[in-house]
Structure formats: structure tokens, C-alpha cells
Amino acid sequence: MANIVPQPHHFRRIGGWLPQDPKTLLDWVKKLVTEVDHKKKHGFLSWPKEIQHLNNLIEGTSELRMLASAMFDEVPNKPPYDKDPTGNKQIRSYKHMLDVFAHIMENVTPKWTNNPQGQDLIGFPFNAILDWLMATPSGYAFFLKREVNASLKAILDKWKIDVLQTDKSLHVITTDDDGWLSKAALKKIEDDTNITGTKLTFAQLFECDPDKAHWGFRSWDDFFTRTFRNFDTIRPIAYPKDPKWIVSSCESKPWALQTDVKAYDSFWLKGQPYGVAEMMDHHEESSKFVGGTVYQAFLSATSYHRWHSPVTGKVVFSKVIDGTYFSEPTINGFTNPDGPDPAAPDKAQGYITHVATRAMYLIDTESPIGLVCGIYVGMADVSSCEILEKFQVKKGGKAVEVKKGEEIGMFHHGGSTHCLVFEKGLKLKWIKEAYPDVSKTNLAIRSELAYAEV
């Protein structure tokens, strides 16, 4: 079977992390830059140590300073690229970019926005600033640098710990028109969640208390990692005692299904074929998956963002693999004859499974399904992957039993994409909706996904 992937015209901010209406993002960035420039002018803007570290890193070598400067120069000086994706070239240099980063990491929480055309979400504030820069040759090189990504990780972690996971972020968890509990926001979440025939309200779907301030949520991150109420009723486990059935590991929409995958492939080119050795960080067991199958699906901004085991077995290994945060392949950049991805890295779902920060699990089913690899990939601002303590199994450590449908980890600051990888020789019969572009909605987590024909 050849790669089965959506066609380019299906892409336009597929996960809902950035607004469909470019004017919304334009207005947001203009306001953000105005605030930053005002603070800078009046001496109110300071750089946290994480921003200063990135600046020192850039200016510590001629290579990084050249790349960081050149990526601004390489954005074509012609419409529409003489303006950033928001319609106005607001970010003027890497120094100015760091000023904006400093402001975001101390003051900005992903915000819900309503407009006459419908909902628009500013879920990726860092990504919104970097969109065209990622598409340049120098940006491609810059955002692949290990030391740059280590510095970006420190910035994003600080933002998460100091803002997103504290009551400082609660100003967006309200019933106001621009709040995450507004009628429009709740309707969007309810519509995206009632995919099994139910017509439940947000309060019926998720653990919360509408009678409490902020409905009982302690932070924006607490809201985003919310849990289902009456989970076993709302999201029952399909065929819990039949080991031949594999269930959906995330509340997500199918992206690609590829068989006969290679150990190494040109994942940075058109089609983004999978190379399991690099996806699995060169783990010694990756050879078992050469010639096997990869299923990939992505999570939207309004999805449930926790991961559940697709099978019953034993977790024999797990690891968070450090990787990139704002990298897209050159095929989706300015070298593409059709132009760059207007919402990078939306089009790079396959690519980022090889290079981005991700959590990896190996589950031995001790059944005909064999060894299963689950890979949960962060994307852009959304790259904080948490493996539950129970399932943190180092190489050579004691295996931990896991049941089909059991929670194993989660994304913080939303979610991104995930892959399930199966061994060579395993014959799988997929449900129709598992094929890309068939289902118009997410597949429910813990619902049937594929059957092992053995």
C-alpha cells in the first residue's frame, strides 16, 4: 500500500491552533508588538535568563548569528511575503524577536477569539511569530540546531511553569465572550467531542463545577488537560477482552497510513515517508518494525489531550526524546513552487515524527499483535510530553503491565500528533474511518481502530 495522505488543499490550520481568518491574527500580532515596543521604549521590558541565554547562544558563534539574521533577510521582499502571515511585517530582527518572546513567556496565555465568521484561536503565539522564518533556508538550518532547541525548550518550559500552569492564566478561563468557557467556545468543544451520537454539554462531558470560579479549573493547563466525566460511559473501551483488537490511542483525526516502512527514508521530501529507525531514536528494537505499518493521526486544539494504551500488554520501554520545536522541511518552505506552508508546521506532520520532541513507548502485547510502538509528538509551542510516572520504564528496567484503554501520558499546552507503529508481517484490517479523509470528525479515544488478522 502506498502512502495515504491528505492533499495540500485540505490544509489550512488543520488543528485549529491558529485562526482561519488572517485578519484575526494580524490584529493580535499588531497589538502584541505595540505592547512590546511600548514596554521597551519606557524601560519596562526585561529579558528572563532563558531569553538572555538564547541571545548569548546566537551571538556566541558567527554561524548562529548569521543564520538568525539571514532568516529575516531571506523572507522574499514581495507580496505576500514582504508581510508576515498575519499581513504585516512586524518582527524586525532576531533581537526584536527575543523581545517578543520575553513578553509572551511572562504575559501571554492562549486566547479564544470570536469573530463574525466563527471561532478563531491564538493557540500558538510563538509559532505565529516564526511562521515565515521557519520557511527560509537559514531558518531551516537554525531551528534544527540541537543547542538552539535546548534553549527553546528552557523558554517554553518556563512559560508553562510560570504562566500556563498557574492562576496567572485563569483570566482566559471565563464565560466572557473571549473566554474558554464562553458559549461559542463551549459549543465548539461540545461539537468536537460529541462524536459518538451523544448531545452532552461541556459540564456533562468533562470534570468541572460550573458553580465555582473558573468552573473549578486551577489554570489554563488544567483546563486543557481536562478529564472526561464518567469516562467508561462516554468513551468505552472497544473489545476490552479481545487481544486482536487495537483501539484509538488519542482523540484524533487520521492523517496517514503507510505499510512496508523502511528503516531510513527521505522524510524531509514530498510525501514525508516514514523511517522507523529515526522515529524511534535508533532504539535497538526498531529493526522489528522495518517493513511494518505506521498509522498517524493529529489532535486539534479543542481535543482531549491525554494518551491511552492502544493494546493490553507490558510497557517494556518509554522515553521522552528531546528534539526540535519549530522545524519544517524545506519542501514546505520557500523552495516549494506553490509557496510555503501558511501555518507551519501543519503540512509537516510526517516530518516532525522524526525530529520533534516526542514521547515513545514500546508495549509487548504477548499476543499475536506482538510489539507495538506508540509515539506522541509535540509540535511548535505544543511540545511538553509527559509520560505518567507508572509507565516510566528505562532500558533494562522492569516491565509494567498496561491495559487496553488505560491512560499512559498527556500533552501539556494542548496536543499535536501521534503514531502507532506495528511489526512487519502483522496483517491489520483497519476500520474504514481510519483512512485519511474518510472521517469528518475525530475518532473517539478507546474506540475500535484495527483488527489483527491472525
Short mmCIF file of C-alpha atoms in Angstrom, two decimals:
data_model
loop_
_atom_site.label_atom_id
_atom_site.label_comp_id
_atom_site.label_asym_id
_atom_site.label_seq_id
_atom_site.Cartn_x
_atom_site.Cartn_y
_atom_site.Cartn_z
CA MET A 1 0.00 0.00 0.00
CA ALA A 2 1.36 3.42 -0.90
CA ASN A 3 1.34 6.42 1.38
CA ILE A 4 -2.17 7.62 2.05
CA VAL A 5 -2.01 11.31 2.94
CA PRO A 6 -4.32 14.28 2.52
CA GLN A 7 -3.80 16.54 -0.47
CA PRO A 8 -2.40 20.06 0.05
CA HIS A 9 -5.74 21.80 -0.47
CA HIS A 10 -7.01 20.13 2.69
CA PHE A 11 -4.54 22.07 4.79
CA ARG A 12 -5.41 25.31 6.40
CA ARG A 13 -4.59 25.41 10.06
CA ILE A 14 -5.72 21.80 10.36
CA GLY A 15 -5.62 21.59 14.12
CA GLY A 16 -7.32 24.89 14.78
CA TRP A 17 -4.32 26.26 16.69
CA LEU A 18 -4.12 29.46 14.64
CA PRO A 19 -7.01 31.49 13.21
CA GLN A 20 -8.61 30.72 9.87
CA ASP A 21 -9.17 34.43 9.37
CA PRO A 22 -5.77 36.10 8.79
CA LYS A 23 -7.14 39.43 9.98
CA THR A 24 -7.64 38.00 13.46
CA LEU A 25 -4.01 37.01 13.67
CA LEU A 26 -2.92 40.31 12.14
CA ASP A 27 -4.78 42.25 14.80
CA TRP A 28 -3.37 40.03 17.54
CA VAL A 29 0.25 40.40 16.41
CA LYS A 30 -0.10 44.16 15.88
CA LYS A 31 -1.41 44.55 19.41
CA LEU A 32 1.30 42.27 20.79
CA VAL A 33 4.12 44.14 19.05
CA THR A 34 2.68 47.50 20.11
CA GLU A 35 2.71 46.36 23.73
CA VAL A 36 6.26 45.06 23.43
CA ASP A 37 7.59 48.21 21.75
CA HIS A 38 5.88 50.40 24.35
CA LYS A 39 7.40 48.42 27.22
CA LYS A 40 10.81 48.53 25.55
CA LYS A 41 10.64 52.29 24.96
CA HIS A 42 9.73 53.03 28.57
CA GLY A 43 12.17 50.58 30.10
CA PHE A 44 9.57 48.07 31.31
CA LEU A 45 10.75 45.13 29.24
CA SER A 46 13.38 42.83 30.68
CA TRP A 47 14.76 39.55 29.43
CA PRO A 48 14.41 36.46 31.62
CA LYS A 49 17.62 34.45 31.88
CA GLU A 50 16.27 31.95 29.35
CA ILE A 51 15.96 34.68 26.70
CA GLN A 52 19.37 36.08 27.57
CA HIS A 53 20.80 32.58 27.18
CA LEU A 54 19.38 32.26 23.67
CA ASN A 55 20.75 35.69 22.76
CA ASN A 56 24.19 34.73 24.09
CA LEU A 57 24.00 31.48 22.17
CA ILE A 58 23.17 33.27 18.92
CA GLU A 59 25.92 35.82 19.39
CA GLY A 60 28.42 33.24 20.65
CA THR A 61 29.16 31.89 17.18
CA SER A 62 29.31 33.56 13.80
CA GLU A 63 27.28 30.68 12.31
CA LEU A 64 24.26 31.09 14.60
CA ARG A 65 24.33 34.89 14.38
CA MET A 66 24.45 34.65 10.59
CA LEU A 67 21.55 32.19 10.45
CA ALA A 68 19.45 34.15 12.95
CA SER A 69 19.98 37.35 10.96
CA ALA A 70 19.70 35.82 7.49
CA MET A 71 16.35 34.17 8.11
CA PHE A 72 14.81 37.64 8.34
CA ASP A 73 16.57 38.75 5.14
CA GLU A 74 15.52 35.61 3.23
CA VAL A 75 11.79 36.20 3.53
CA PRO A 76 11.10 37.43 -0.04
CA ASN A 77 10.61 41.16 -0.36
CA LYS A 78 7.45 40.82 -2.42
CA PRO A 79 3.75 40.20 -1.74
CA PRO A 80 2.62 38.35 0.24
CA TYR A 81 5.99 37.56 1.86
CA ASP A 82 7.05 41.14 2.41
CA LYS A 83 4.45 40.85 5.13
CA ASP A 84 4.36 38.07 7.68
CA PRO A 85 1.49 35.51 7.73
CA THR A 86 -0.56 37.97 9.71
CA GLY A 87 -0.38 40.56 6.92
CA ASN A 88 2.19 42.92 8.40
CA LYS A 89 5.94 42.51 8.76
CA GLN A 90 6.05 43.18 12.44
CA ILE A 91 9.11 41.29 13.71
CA ARG A 92 12.15 43.23 12.52
CA SER A 93 15.19 41.26 13.72
CA TYR A 94 16.25 38.44 16.00
CA LYS A 95 16.69 40.97 18.82
CA HIS A 96 13.12 42.14 18.32
CA MET A 97 12.00 38.51 18.16
CA LEU A 98 13.61 37.89 21.56
CA ASP A 99 11.82 40.94 22.97
CA VAL A 100 8.51 39.47 21.81
CA PHE A 101 9.44 36.05 23.19
CA ALA A 102 10.20 37.61 26.58
CA HIS A 103 6.80 39.28 26.64
CA ILE A 104 4.95 36.11 25.60
CA MET A 105 6.60 33.83 28.13
CA GLU A 106 5.69 36.13 31.01
CA ASN A 107 2.33 37.59 29.95
CA VAL A 108 0.53 35.63 27.23
CA THR A 109 -1.95 32.77 27.58
CA PRO A 110 -3.54 31.08 24.54
CA LYS A 111 -6.71 33.02 23.94
CA TRP A 112 -10.09 32.19 22.49
CA THR A 113 -11.38 34.75 19.98
CA ASN A 114 -14.75 35.08 18.31
CA ASN A 115 -15.40 36.89 15.04
CA PRO A 116 -18.38 37.14 12.65
CA GLN A 117 -17.03 34.21 10.61
CA GLY A 118 -16.75 31.98 13.66
CA GLN A 119 -14.23 30.92 16.25
CA ASP A 120 -10.55 31.81 15.98
CA LEU A 121 -7.92 30.64 18.42
CA ILE A 122 -4.48 32.08 19.14
CA GLY A 123 -3.09 28.80 20.44
CA PHE A 124 0.47 29.06 19.08
CA PRO A 125 1.80 32.53 19.97
CA PHE A 126 5.47 31.60 19.45
CA ASN A 127 4.65 29.80 16.20
CA ALA A 128 2.71 32.83 14.95
CA ILE A 129 5.86 34.92 15.25
CA LEU A 130 8.11 32.39 13.50
CA ASP A 131 5.89 31.18 10.67
CA TRP A 132 7.67 32.64 7.61
CA LEU A 133 11.10 32.48 9.29
CA MET A 134 10.75 28.69 9.55
CA ALA A 135 10.23 28.57 5.77
CA THR A 136 13.60 30.15 4.87
CA PRO A 137 16.82 28.18 4.20
CA SER A 138 18.57 29.82 7.14
CA GLY A 139 15.55 29.27 9.37
CA TYR A 140 15.54 25.58 8.38
CA ALA A 141 19.18 25.30 9.49
CA PHE A 142 18.73 27.44 12.61
CA PHE A 143 15.73 25.54 14.02
CA LEU A 144 17.43 22.16 13.56
CA LYS A 145 20.38 23.11 15.78
CA ARG A 146 20.49 20.99 18.93
CA GLU A 147 21.73 23.85 21.11
CA VAL A 148 19.02 26.20 19.80
CA ASN A 149 16.32 23.67 20.62
CA ALA A 150 17.70 23.14 24.12
CA SER A 151 17.41 26.89 24.66
CA LEU A 152 13.88 26.99 23.19
CA LYS A 153 12.91 24.12 25.49
CA ALA A 154 14.00 26.16 28.50
CA ILE A 155 11.91 29.11 27.28
CA LEU A 156 8.79 27.01 26.67
CA ASP A 157 9.17 25.15 29.98
CA LYS A 158 9.50 28.44 31.86
CA TRP A 159 6.37 29.76 30.11
CA LYS A 160 4.47 26.60 31.06
CA ILE A 161 5.59 26.60 34.70
CA ASP A 162 5.26 30.33 35.39
CA VAL A 163 2.12 31.12 33.37
CA LEU A 164 0.20 28.22 31.85
CA GLN A 165 0.21 26.07 34.99
CA THR A 166 -0.57 28.90 37.43
CA ASP A 167 -3.55 31.06 38.32
CA LYS A 168 -1.90 33.80 36.23
CA SER A 169 -3.52 32.10 33.23
CA LEU A 170 -7.04 31.96 34.67
CA HIS A 171 -8.09 35.26 33.09
CA VAL A 172 -8.87 33.32 29.89
CA ILE A 173 -10.86 30.58 31.67
CA THR A 174 -14.06 32.61 31.95
CA THR A 175 -17.54 32.84 30.46
CA ASP A 176 -16.69 36.18 28.84
CA ASP A 177 -17.03 36.36 25.06
CA ASP A 178 -13.28 35.82 24.64
CA GLY A 179 -13.05 33.18 27.36
CA TRP A 180 -12.63 29.42 27.02
CA LEU A 181 -15.96 28.98 28.83
CA SER A 182 -17.88 31.34 26.55
CA LYS A 183 -20.95 29.99 24.76
CA ALA A 184 -19.10 29.88 21.44
CA ALA A 185 -16.07 28.10 22.87
CA LEU A 186 -18.15 25.57 24.75
CA LYS A 187 -20.24 24.86 21.66
CA LYS A 188 -17.10 24.23 19.60
CA ILE A 189 -15.68 21.85 22.20
CA GLU A 190 -19.04 20.10 22.59
CA ASP A 191 -19.42 19.70 18.83
CA ASP A 192 -15.90 18.28 18.55
CA THR A 193 -16.45 15.90 21.47
CA ASN A 194 -19.99 14.61 20.81
CA ILE A 195 -18.78 12.36 18.01
CA THR A 196 -20.41 9.15 19.21
CA GLY A 197 -24.03 10.27 18.95
CA THR A 198 -24.24 11.98 22.34
CA LYS A 199 -25.54 15.52 22.86
CA LEU A 200 -23.90 16.28 26.17
CA THR A 201 -22.90 19.69 27.50
CA PHE A 202 -19.34 20.54 28.44
CA ALA A 203 -20.18 20.08 32.13
CA GLN A 204 -21.65 16.65 31.37
CA LEU A 205 -18.65 15.65 29.27
CA PHE A 206 -15.81 16.83 31.50
CA GLU A 207 -14.91 17.03 35.16
CA CYS A 208 -15.71 20.58 36.28
CA ASP A 209 -18.03 22.60 38.52
CA PRO A 210 -19.87 25.50 36.83
CA ASP A 211 -20.81 26.86 40.26
CA LYS A 212 -17.17 27.56 41.12
CA ALA A 213 -14.92 30.34 39.86
CA HIS A 214 -13.38 29.32 36.54
CA TRP A 215 -15.53 26.19 36.86
CA GLY A 216 -13.02 24.73 39.27
CA PHE A 217 -10.06 24.76 36.86
CA ARG A 218 -6.83 25.82 38.52
CA SER A 219 -5.02 27.06 35.41
CA TRP A 220 -5.17 27.07 31.63
CA ASP A 221 -3.11 23.88 31.57
CA ASP A 222 -5.55 22.27 33.99
CA PHE A 223 -8.36 23.19 31.62
CA PHE A 224 -6.52 21.85 28.61
CA THR A 225 -5.61 18.53 30.20
CA ARG A 226 -9.18 18.12 31.47
CA THR A 227 -10.54 14.64 32.04
CA PHE A 228 -13.79 13.04 30.96
CA ARG A 229 -16.61 12.66 33.46
CA ASN A 230 -17.95 9.08 33.57
CA PHE A 231 -15.12 8.06 31.24
CA ASP A 232 -16.15 4.43 30.82
CA THR A 233 -19.62 5.51 29.72
CA ILE A 234 -18.61 8.40 27.44
CA ARG A 235 -15.56 6.65 25.98
CA PRO A 236 -15.97 2.89 26.49
CA ILE A 237 -13.11 0.58 25.55
CA ALA A 238 -13.87 -1.33 22.37
CA TYR A 239 -13.50 -5.10 22.73
CA PRO A 240 -11.64 -4.85 26.05
CA LYS A 241 -11.04 -8.60 26.33
CA ASP A 242 -10.25 -9.35 22.69
CA PRO A 243 -6.45 -9.01 22.25
CA LYS A 244 -6.76 -8.89 18.46
CA TRP A 245 -8.50 -5.50 18.53
CA ILE A 246 -6.42 -2.30 18.66
CA VAL A 247 -8.12 0.88 19.90
CA SER A 248 -7.59 4.56 19.16
CA SER A 249 -4.84 5.92 21.41
CA CYS A 250 -5.78 9.60 21.09
CA GLU A 251 -8.91 11.59 20.35
CA SER A 252 -7.66 12.44 16.88
CA LYS A 253 -8.23 12.61 13.13
CA PRO A 254 -6.39 10.17 10.82
CA TRP A 255 -3.53 11.71 8.88
CA ALA A 256 -1.65 8.89 7.15
CA LEU A 257 -1.46 5.13 6.88
CA GLN A 258 1.68 3.60 5.41
CA THR A 259 2.79 -0.02 5.09
CA ASP A 260 6.16 -1.56 4.33
CA VAL A 261 8.01 1.27 6.04
CA LYS A 262 11.79 1.49 5.81
CA ALA A 263 14.43 1.91 8.48
CA TYR A 264 15.51 5.14 6.80
CA ASP A 265 13.65 7.18 4.21
CA SER A 266 13.57 10.71 2.79
CA PHE A 267 11.14 12.03 5.39
CA TRP A 268 12.03 15.64 4.58
CA LEU A 269 10.78 15.36 0.99
CA LYS A 270 7.33 15.34 -0.62
CA GLY A 271 5.15 12.61 0.88
CA GLN A 272 7.30 12.53 4.04
CA PRO A 273 7.72 8.72 4.10
CA TYR A 274 8.46 7.22 7.49
CA GLY A 275 11.85 5.93 8.61
CA VAL A 276 11.28 3.94 11.79
CA ALA A 277 14.89 3.95 12.99
CA GLU A 278 14.88 7.74 13.30
CA MET A 279 11.31 7.93 14.55
CA MET A 280 12.30 5.58 17.37
CA ASP A 281 15.55 7.40 18.13
CA HIS A 282 17.57 4.43 16.84
CA HIS A 283 16.26 2.09 19.52
CA GLU A 284 17.63 -1.42 19.07
CA GLU A 285 14.10 -2.80 18.65
CA SER A 286 13.38 -0.54 15.68
CA SER A 287 14.54 -3.28 13.28
CA LYS A 288 11.42 -5.27 14.17
CA PHE A 289 9.26 -2.54 12.62
CA VAL A 290 11.09 -2.30 9.30
CA GLY A 291 8.58 -3.47 6.70
CA GLY A 292 5.75 -2.84 9.16
CA THR A 293 2.90 -0.32 9.36
CA VAL A 294 2.62 3.26 10.62
CA TYR A 295 -0.72 4.87 11.45
CA GLN A 296 -0.70 8.60 12.21
CA ALA A 297 -3.45 10.92 13.45
CA PHE A 298 -3.43 14.53 14.71
CA LEU A 299 -5.12 16.26 17.63
CA SER A 300 -6.99 19.53 17.32
CA ALA A 301 -6.90 22.46 19.73
CA THR A 302 -10.26 21.52 21.25
CA SER A 303 -9.46 17.81 21.62
CA TYR A 304 -8.95 15.69 24.71
CA HIS A 305 -5.17 15.70 25.13
CA ARG A 306 -4.34 12.58 27.10
CA TRP A 307 -2.97 9.34 25.63
CA HIS A 308 -4.31 5.86 26.31
CA SER A 309 -2.77 2.50 25.52
CA PRO A 310 -3.98 1.02 22.21
CA VAL A 311 -3.39 -2.54 23.45
CA THR A 312 -3.07 -4.69 26.54
CA GLY A 313 0.43 -5.81 27.41
CA LYS A 314 3.56 -4.66 29.21
CA VAL A 315 5.37 -1.37 28.77
CA VAL A 316 8.95 -2.54 28.31
CA PHE A 317 10.44 0.87 27.49
CA SER A 318 9.46 4.53 27.48
CA LYS A 319 11.31 7.76 26.92
CA VAL A 320 10.81 11.44 26.14
CA ILE A 321 13.06 12.16 23.16
CA ASP A 322 14.31 15.72 23.01
CA GLY A 323 14.01 17.24 19.55
CA THR A 324 13.02 20.28 17.55
CA TYR A 325 10.23 22.75 18.28
CA PHE A 326 9.90 24.99 15.20
CA SER A 327 11.28 22.95 12.33
CA GLU A 328 9.62 22.32 8.98
CA PRO A 329 11.14 20.62 5.92
CA THR A 330 12.37 22.74 3.04
CA ILE A 331 9.75 21.14 0.77
CA ASN A 332 7.17 23.13 2.75
CA GLY A 333 9.24 26.29 2.71
CA PHE A 334 10.07 28.96 0.14
CA THR A 335 11.68 26.37 -2.16
CA ASN A 336 8.24 24.90 -2.80
CA PRO A 337 6.88 26.14 -6.17
CA ASP A 338 3.47 26.53 -4.53
CA GLY A 339 4.91 28.65 -1.75
CA PRO A 340 5.44 27.91 1.96
CA ASP A 341 3.04 26.39 4.42
CA PRO A 342 0.94 29.33 5.70
CA ALA A 343 0.53 27.60 9.06
CA ALA A 344 3.79 25.72 9.50
CA PRO A 345 4.34 23.02 10.51
CA ASP A 346 0.79 21.87 9.65
CA LYS A 347 1.95 20.23 6.43
CA ALA A 348 4.92 18.58 8.12
CA GLN A 349 3.09 16.04 10.27
CA GLY A 350 5.14 13.14 8.92
CA TYR A 351 8.42 15.05 9.07
CA ILE A 352 8.09 16.05 12.72
CA THR A 353 7.67 12.42 13.85
CA HIS A 354 11.39 12.07 13.06
CA VAL A 355 12.81 15.28 14.51
CA ALA A 356 10.42 16.88 17.02
CA THR A 357 10.23 16.40 20.77
CA ARG A 358 8.22 13.23 21.38
CA ALA A 359 7.36 10.52 23.88
CA MET A 360 7.93 6.92 22.84
CA TYR A 361 6.57 3.68 24.33
CA LEU A 362 7.27 0.05 23.48
CA ILE A 363 4.43 -2.25 24.53
CA ASP A 364 4.82 -6.02 24.37
CA THR A 365 1.33 -7.43 23.92
CA GLU A 366 2.45 -11.03 24.49
CA SER A 367 -0.20 -11.82 21.88
CA PRO A 368 -0.38 -12.17 18.10
CA ILE A 369 -0.08 -8.39 17.76
CA GLY A 370 3.50 -8.56 19.03
CA LEU A 371 5.46 -5.44 19.91
CA VAL A 372 3.70 -2.07 19.45
CA CYS A 373 5.40 1.32 19.41
CA GLY A 374 3.45 4.44 20.38
CA ILE A 375 4.98 7.83 19.54
CA TYR A 376 3.34 11.05 20.80
CA VAL A 377 4.79 14.12 19.08
CA GLY A 378 4.88 17.71 20.25
CA MET A 379 4.56 20.45 17.64
CA ALA A 380 5.74 24.07 17.84
CA ASP A 381 4.60 25.67 21.12
CA VAL A 382 2.96 22.33 21.96
CA SER A 383 5.90 20.15 22.85
CA SER A 384 5.61 19.23 26.51
CA CYS A 385 5.16 15.46 26.60
CA GLU A 386 4.52 13.77 29.95
CA ILE A 387 4.84 10.03 30.49
CA LEU A 388 2.89 9.04 33.59
CA GLU A 389 5.25 8.01 36.39
CA LYS A 390 3.82 4.49 36.48
CA PHE A 391 4.89 3.89 32.88
CA GLN A 392 8.37 5.41 33.01
CA VAL A 393 10.45 2.36 32.10
CA LYS A 394 14.13 2.81 31.33
CA LYS A 395 16.13 0.46 29.16
CA GLY A 396 16.61 -2.76 31.09
CA GLY A 397 14.03 -1.74 33.69
CA LYS A 398 11.18 -3.85 34.97
CA ALA A 399 8.25 -4.01 32.56
CA VAL A 400 4.92 -2.54 33.72
CA GLU A 401 1.55 -4.06 32.88
CA VAL A 402 -0.87 -1.85 30.98
CA LYS A 403 -4.46 -2.48 29.99
CA LYS A 404 -6.04 -1.52 26.70
CA GLY A 405 -7.53 1.96 27.08
CA GLU A 406 -5.54 2.82 30.21
CA GLU A 407 -4.11 6.34 30.41
CA ILE A 408 -0.35 6.41 29.84
CA GLY A 409 0.53 10.10 29.38
CA MET A 410 -0.50 13.51 28.07
CA PHE A 411 0.44 16.64 26.18
CA HIS A 412 0.68 19.89 28.11
CA HIS A 413 -0.23 23.07 26.29
CA GLY A 414 -2.59 21.15 24.06
CA GLY A 415 -1.58 18.36 21.73
CA SER A 416 -0.18 17.61 18.35
CA THR A 417 0.09 14.30 16.54
CA HIS A 418 0.82 10.66 17.24
CA CYS A 419 1.83 7.43 15.54
CA LEU A 420 1.21 3.77 16.22
CA VAL A 421 3.85 1.51 14.67
CA PHE A 422 3.37 -2.23 14.12
CA GLU A 423 5.79 -5.02 13.31
CA LYS A 424 6.48 -6.48 9.89
CA GLY A 425 4.22 -9.38 8.99
CA LEU A 426 1.28 -8.30 11.12
CA LYS A 427 -1.84 -8.22 8.96
CA LEU A 428 -4.21 -5.50 10.10
CA LYS A 429 -7.76 -4.83 8.98
CA TRP A 430 -8.46 -1.16 9.59
CA ILE A 431 -11.86 0.33 10.15
CA LYS A 432 -12.94 2.49 7.22
CA GLU A 433 -12.68 5.71 9.24
CA ALA A 434 -9.00 5.05 10.00
CA TYR A 435 -8.10 6.00 6.43
CA PRO A 436 -7.27 9.70 5.90
CA ASP A 437 -10.03 11.93 4.55
CA VAL A 438 -12.80 9.42 5.27
CA SER A 439 -13.96 10.68 8.64
CA LYS A 440 -15.06 14.29 9.04
CA THR A 441 -14.55 14.11 12.79
CA ASN A 442 -12.01 12.82 15.27
CA LEU A 443 -12.00 9.13 16.06
CA ALA A 444 -13.08 8.66 19.66
CA ILE A 445 -10.32 7.64 22.01
CA ARG A 446 -10.52 3.95 23.02
CA SER A 447 -12.81 3.18 20.05
CA GLU A 448 -12.01 0.33 17.65
CA LEU A 449 -9.24 1.11 15.20
CA ALA A 450 -7.83 -2.07 13.65
CA TYR A 451 -8.13 -5.85 13.91
CA ALA A 452 -5.17 -8.21 13.74
CA GLU A 453 -5.92 -10.98 11.25
CA VAL A 454 -4.02 -13.94 12.67
#
